[in-house]
mmCIF file of C-alpha atoms in Angstrom:
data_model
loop_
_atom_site.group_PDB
_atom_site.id
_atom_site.type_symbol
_atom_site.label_atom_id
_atom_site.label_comp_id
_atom_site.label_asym_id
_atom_site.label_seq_id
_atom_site.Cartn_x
_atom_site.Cartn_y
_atom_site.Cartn_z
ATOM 1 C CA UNK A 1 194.762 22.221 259.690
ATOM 2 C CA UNK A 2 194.850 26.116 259.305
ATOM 3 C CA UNK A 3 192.189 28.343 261.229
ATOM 4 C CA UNK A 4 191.867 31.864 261.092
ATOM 5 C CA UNK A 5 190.313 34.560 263.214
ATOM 6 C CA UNK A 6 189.318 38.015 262.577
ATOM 7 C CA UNK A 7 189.485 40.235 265.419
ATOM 8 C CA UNK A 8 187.989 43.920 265.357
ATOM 9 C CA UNK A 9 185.621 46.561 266.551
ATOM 10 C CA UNK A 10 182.255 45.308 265.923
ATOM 11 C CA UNK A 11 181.028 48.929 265.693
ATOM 12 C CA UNK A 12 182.293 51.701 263.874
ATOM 13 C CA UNK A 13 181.494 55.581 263.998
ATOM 14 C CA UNK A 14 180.594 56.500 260.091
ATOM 15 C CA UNK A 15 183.745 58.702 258.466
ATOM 16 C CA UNK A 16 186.319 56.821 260.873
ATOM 17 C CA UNK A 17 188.658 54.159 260.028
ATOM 18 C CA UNK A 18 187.349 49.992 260.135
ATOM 19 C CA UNK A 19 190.369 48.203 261.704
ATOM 20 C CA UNK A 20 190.479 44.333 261.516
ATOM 21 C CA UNK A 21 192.988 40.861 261.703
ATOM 22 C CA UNK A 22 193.323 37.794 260.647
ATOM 23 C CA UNK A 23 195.098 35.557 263.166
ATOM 24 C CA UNK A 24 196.321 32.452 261.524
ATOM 25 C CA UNK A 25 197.426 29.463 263.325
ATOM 26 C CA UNK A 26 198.314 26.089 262.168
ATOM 27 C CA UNK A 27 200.014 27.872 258.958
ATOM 28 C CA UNK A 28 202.532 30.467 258.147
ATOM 29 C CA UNK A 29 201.451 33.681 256.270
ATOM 30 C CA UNK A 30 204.846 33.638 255.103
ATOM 31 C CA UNK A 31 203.893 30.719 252.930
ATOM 32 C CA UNK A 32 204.692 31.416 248.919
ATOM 33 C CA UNK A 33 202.044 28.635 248.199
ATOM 34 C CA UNK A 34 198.790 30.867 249.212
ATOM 35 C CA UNK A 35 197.406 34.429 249.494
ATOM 36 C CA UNK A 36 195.793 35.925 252.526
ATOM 37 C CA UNK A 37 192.226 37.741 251.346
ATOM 38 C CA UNK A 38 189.401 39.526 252.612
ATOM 39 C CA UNK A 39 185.642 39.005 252.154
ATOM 40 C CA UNK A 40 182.883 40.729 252.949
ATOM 41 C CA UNK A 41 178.514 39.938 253.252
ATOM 42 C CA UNK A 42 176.352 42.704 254.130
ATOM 43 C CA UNK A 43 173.624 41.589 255.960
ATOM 44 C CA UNK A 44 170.656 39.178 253.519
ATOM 45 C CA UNK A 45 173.145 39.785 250.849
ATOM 46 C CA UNK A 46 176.295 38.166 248.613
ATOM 47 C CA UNK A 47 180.035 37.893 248.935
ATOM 48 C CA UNK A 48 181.644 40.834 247.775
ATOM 49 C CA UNK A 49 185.491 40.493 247.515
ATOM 50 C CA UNK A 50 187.760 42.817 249.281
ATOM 51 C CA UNK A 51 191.452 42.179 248.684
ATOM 52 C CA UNK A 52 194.284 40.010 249.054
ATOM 53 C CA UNK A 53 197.525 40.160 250.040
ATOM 54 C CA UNK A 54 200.939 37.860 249.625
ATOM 55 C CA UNK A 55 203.431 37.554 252.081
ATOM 56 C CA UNK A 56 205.765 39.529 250.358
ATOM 57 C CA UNK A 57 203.642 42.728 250.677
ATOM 58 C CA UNK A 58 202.256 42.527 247.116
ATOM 59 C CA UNK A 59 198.177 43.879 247.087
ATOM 60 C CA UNK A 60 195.887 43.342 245.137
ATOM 61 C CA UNK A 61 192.100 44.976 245.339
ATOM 62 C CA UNK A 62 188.569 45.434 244.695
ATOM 63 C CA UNK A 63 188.902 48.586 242.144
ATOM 64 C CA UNK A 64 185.608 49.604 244.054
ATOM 65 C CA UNK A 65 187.228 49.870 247.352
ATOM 66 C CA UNK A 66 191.064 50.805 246.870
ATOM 67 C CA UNK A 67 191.019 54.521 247.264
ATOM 68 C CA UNK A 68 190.052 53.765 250.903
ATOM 69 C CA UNK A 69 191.721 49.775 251.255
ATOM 70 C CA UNK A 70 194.824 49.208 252.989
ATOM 71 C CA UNK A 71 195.953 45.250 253.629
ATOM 72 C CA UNK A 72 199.075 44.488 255.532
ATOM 73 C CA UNK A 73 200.861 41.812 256.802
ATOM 74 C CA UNK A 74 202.631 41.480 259.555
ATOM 75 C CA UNK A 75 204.984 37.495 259.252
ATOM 76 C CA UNK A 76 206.685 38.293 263.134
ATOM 77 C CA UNK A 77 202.707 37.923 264.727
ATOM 78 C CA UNK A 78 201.496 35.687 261.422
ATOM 79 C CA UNK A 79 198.909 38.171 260.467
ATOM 80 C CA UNK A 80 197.077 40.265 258.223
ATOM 81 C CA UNK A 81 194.882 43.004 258.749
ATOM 82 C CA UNK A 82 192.693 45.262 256.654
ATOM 83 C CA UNK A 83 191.983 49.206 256.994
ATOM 84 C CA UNK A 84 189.151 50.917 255.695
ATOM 85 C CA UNK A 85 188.974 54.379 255.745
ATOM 86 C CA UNK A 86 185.869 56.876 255.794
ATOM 87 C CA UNK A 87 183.176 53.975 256.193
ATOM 88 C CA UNK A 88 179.766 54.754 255.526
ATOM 89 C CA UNK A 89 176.928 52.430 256.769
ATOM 90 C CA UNK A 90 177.285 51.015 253.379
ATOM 91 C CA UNK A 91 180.274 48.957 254.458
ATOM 92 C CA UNK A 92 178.269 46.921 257.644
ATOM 93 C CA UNK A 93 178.825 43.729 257.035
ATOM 94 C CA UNK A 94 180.579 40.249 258.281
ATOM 95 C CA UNK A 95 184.024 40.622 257.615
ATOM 96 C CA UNK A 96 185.728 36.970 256.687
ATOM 97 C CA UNK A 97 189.039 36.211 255.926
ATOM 98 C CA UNK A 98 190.272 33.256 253.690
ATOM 99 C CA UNK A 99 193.771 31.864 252.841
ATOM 100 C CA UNK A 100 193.373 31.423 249.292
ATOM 101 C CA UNK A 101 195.119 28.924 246.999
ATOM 102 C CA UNK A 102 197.059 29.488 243.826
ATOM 103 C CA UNK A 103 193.970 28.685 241.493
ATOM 104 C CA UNK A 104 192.216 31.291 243.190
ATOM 105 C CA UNK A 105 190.135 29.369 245.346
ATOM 106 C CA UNK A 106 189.362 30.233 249.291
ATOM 107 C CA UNK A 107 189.553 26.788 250.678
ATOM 108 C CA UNK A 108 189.833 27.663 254.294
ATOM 109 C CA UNK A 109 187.882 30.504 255.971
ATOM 110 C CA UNK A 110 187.580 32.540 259.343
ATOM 111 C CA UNK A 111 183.958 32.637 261.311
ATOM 112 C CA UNK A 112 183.137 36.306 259.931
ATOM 113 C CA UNK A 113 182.972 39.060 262.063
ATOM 114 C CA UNK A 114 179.969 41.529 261.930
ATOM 115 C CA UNK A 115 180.753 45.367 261.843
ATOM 116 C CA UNK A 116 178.245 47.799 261.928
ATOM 117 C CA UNK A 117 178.686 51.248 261.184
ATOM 118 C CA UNK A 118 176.588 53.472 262.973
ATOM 119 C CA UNK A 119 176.558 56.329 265.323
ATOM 120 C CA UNK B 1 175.528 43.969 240.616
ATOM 121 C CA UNK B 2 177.420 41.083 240.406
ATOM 122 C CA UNK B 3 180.011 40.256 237.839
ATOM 123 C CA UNK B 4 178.869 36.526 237.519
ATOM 124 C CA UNK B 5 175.820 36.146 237.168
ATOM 125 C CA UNK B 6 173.536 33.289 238.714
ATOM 126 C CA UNK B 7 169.678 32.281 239.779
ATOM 127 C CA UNK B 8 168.834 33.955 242.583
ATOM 128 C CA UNK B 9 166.793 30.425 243.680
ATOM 129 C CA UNK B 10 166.436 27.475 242.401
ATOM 130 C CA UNK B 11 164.137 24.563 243.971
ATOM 131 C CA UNK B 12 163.507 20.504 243.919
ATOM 132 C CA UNK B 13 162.228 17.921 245.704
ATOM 133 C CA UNK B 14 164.419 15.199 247.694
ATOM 134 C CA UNK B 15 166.036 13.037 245.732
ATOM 135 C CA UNK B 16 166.225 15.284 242.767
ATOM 136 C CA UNK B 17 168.832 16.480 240.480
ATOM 137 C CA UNK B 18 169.039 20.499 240.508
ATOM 138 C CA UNK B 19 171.484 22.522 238.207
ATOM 139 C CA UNK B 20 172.727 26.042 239.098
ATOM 140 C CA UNK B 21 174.463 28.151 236.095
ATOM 141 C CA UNK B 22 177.003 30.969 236.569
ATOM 142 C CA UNK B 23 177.520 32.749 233.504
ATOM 143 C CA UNK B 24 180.668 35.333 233.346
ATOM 144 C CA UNK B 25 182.842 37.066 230.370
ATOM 145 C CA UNK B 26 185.651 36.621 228.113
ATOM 146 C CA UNK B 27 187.650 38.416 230.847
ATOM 147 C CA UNK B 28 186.574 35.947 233.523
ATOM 148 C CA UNK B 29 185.410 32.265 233.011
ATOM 149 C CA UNK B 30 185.605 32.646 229.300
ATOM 150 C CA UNK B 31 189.228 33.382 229.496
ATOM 151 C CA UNK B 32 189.990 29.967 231.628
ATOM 152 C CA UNK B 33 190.239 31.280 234.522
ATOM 153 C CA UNK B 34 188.984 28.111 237.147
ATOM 154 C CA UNK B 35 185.327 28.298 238.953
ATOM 155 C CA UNK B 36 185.086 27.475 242.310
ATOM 156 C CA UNK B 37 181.681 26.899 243.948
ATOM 157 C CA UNK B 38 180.720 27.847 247.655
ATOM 158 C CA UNK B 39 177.737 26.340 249.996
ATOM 159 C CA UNK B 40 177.144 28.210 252.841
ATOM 160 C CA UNK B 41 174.457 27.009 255.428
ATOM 161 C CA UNK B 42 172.372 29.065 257.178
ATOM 162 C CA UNK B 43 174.534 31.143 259.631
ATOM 163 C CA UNK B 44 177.621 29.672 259.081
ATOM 164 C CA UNK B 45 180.532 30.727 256.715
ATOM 165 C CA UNK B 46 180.933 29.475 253.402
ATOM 166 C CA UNK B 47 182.708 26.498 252.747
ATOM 167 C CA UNK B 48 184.436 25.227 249.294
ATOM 168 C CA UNK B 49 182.416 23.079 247.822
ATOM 169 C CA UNK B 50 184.203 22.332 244.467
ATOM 170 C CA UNK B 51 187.315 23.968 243.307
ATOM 171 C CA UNK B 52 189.158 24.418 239.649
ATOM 172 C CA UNK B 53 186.079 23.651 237.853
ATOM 173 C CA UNK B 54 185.130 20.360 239.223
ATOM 174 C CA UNK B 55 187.431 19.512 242.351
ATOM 175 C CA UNK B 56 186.141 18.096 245.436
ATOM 176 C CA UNK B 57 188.039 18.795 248.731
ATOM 177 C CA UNK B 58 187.933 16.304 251.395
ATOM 178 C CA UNK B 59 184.333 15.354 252.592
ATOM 179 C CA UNK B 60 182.460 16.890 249.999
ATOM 180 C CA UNK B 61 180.003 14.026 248.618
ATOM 181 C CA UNK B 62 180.646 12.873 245.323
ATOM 182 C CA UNK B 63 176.787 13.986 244.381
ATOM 183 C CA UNK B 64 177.941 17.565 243.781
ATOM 184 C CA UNK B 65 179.735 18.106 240.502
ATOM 185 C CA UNK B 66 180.587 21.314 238.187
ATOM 186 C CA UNK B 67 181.053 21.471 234.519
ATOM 187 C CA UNK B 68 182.319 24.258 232.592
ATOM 188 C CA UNK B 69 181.800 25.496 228.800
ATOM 189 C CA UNK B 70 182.676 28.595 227.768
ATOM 190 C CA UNK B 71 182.174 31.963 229.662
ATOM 191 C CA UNK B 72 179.461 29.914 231.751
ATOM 192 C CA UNK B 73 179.673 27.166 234.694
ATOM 193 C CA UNK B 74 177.327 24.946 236.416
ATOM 194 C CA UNK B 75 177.013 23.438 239.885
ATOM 195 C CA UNK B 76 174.737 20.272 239.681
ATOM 196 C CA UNK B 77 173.702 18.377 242.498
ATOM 197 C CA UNK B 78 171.853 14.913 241.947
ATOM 198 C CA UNK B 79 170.453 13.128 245.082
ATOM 199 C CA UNK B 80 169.083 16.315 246.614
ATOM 200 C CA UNK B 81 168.777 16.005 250.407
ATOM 201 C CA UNK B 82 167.303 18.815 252.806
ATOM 202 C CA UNK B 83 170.831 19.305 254.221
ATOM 203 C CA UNK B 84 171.741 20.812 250.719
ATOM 204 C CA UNK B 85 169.223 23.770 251.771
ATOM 205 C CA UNK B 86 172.075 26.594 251.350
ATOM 206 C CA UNK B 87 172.760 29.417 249.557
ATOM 207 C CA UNK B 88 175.500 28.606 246.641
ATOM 208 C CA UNK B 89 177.944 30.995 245.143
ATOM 209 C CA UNK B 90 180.638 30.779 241.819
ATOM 210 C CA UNK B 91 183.470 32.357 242.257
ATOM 211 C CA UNK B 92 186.679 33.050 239.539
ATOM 212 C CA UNK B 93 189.190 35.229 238.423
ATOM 213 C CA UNK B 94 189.478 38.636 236.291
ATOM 214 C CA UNK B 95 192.058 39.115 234.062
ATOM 215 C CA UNK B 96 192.516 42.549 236.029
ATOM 216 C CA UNK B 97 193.556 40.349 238.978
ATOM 217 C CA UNK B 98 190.297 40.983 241.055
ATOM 218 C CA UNK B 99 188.624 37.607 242.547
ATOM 219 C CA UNK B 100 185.127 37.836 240.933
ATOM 220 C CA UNK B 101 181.828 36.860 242.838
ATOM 221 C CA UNK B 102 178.035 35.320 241.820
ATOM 222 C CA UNK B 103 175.350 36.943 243.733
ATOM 223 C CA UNK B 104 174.412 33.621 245.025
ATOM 224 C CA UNK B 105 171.422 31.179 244.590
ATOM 225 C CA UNK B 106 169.309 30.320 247.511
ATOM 226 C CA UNK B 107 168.212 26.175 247.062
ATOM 227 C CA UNK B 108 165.437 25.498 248.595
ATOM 228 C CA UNK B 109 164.732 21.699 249.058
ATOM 229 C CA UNK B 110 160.760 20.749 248.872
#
């Protein structure tokens, strides 16, 4: 059974960078069979996807987010972490990451983690 | 704005059969591309509820079922019980390789 964790600041100064990982136990994120996304809720609102990556370094993001989006992954610690640069309080949110499957699905999901950004 | 679009609420009583539609494009659903549906309780993250149209994973009670026709999808859930109180999303694919969201229906049971 695969579980993930996001890890992060849970408060970030507007204009700086929002830093987080995905731990991943019980899997490898050097699996071919899945991709390793990002998924984010603003507070009484919907899912708004982020990115994704696969383990061979391959992106792929939200068109709406990718001048400021970096998504790495790092096989040695079985992670993957996201960067977003020059946040606004328009990106507080809880931050979840999935392992998704080939058909697109998310079938197995971190808690969330809630960053604010605010000075 | 969401790229799928669903009901932001829907409601019935216990026992009842609700529907939920998520209606996309000819780039998303209406190209093929597989519909996944999400419950998330209050709090909690979401969980998959049913996965390449009408999939169930492990555990998931055989009263929730999707259908799909065209550029539109449906979640319907017969048997309602007050533990299906959630907020439901669709979820698919965009032929510009983006992972597309609903904006989510909040069921409230009676």
């Amino acid at each position: 059974q695969v579980q993930l964790q996001e890890s992060g600041p849970g408060l970030v100064k507007p204009s700086q960078t929002l830093s987080l990982t995905c731990s991943v136990s019980g899997g490898s994120v050097s699996s071919g069979n899945y991709y390793w996304n990002w998924i984010r809720q603003p507070p009484g609102k919907g899912l708004e996807w982020i990115g994704y990556i696969y383990y061979n370094g391959n992106t792929y993001y939200n068109p709406s987010l990718k001048t400021r989006l970096t998504i790495s992954v790092d096989t040695s610690k079985n992670q993957f972490s996201l960067q977003l640069n020059s946040v606004t309080a328009a990106d507080t949110a809880v931050y979840y990451c999935t392992r998704v499957r080939g058909d697109s699905s998310s079938g197995d999901w971190g808690q969330g983690t809630l960053v604010t950004v605010s000075s | 704005q969401s790229v799928l679009t669903q009901p932001p609420s829907v409601s019935g009583a216990p026992g009842q059969r609700v529907t939920i539609s998520c209606t996309g494009s000819s780039s998303n659903i209406g190209a093929g591309y597989d519909v996944h549906w999400y419950q998330q309780l209050p709090g909690t993250a979401p969980k998959l509820l049913l996965s390449g149209d009408n999939n169930r994973p492990s555990g998931v009670p055989d009263r929730f079922s999707g259908s799909k026709s065209g550029a539109s999808a449906s979640l319907a859930i017969t048997g309602l019980q007050t533990d299906d109180e959630a907020d439901y999303y669709c979820q698919s694919f965009d032929g510009s390789l983006s992972v597309v969201f609903g904006g989510g229906t909040k069921l409230t049971v009676l």
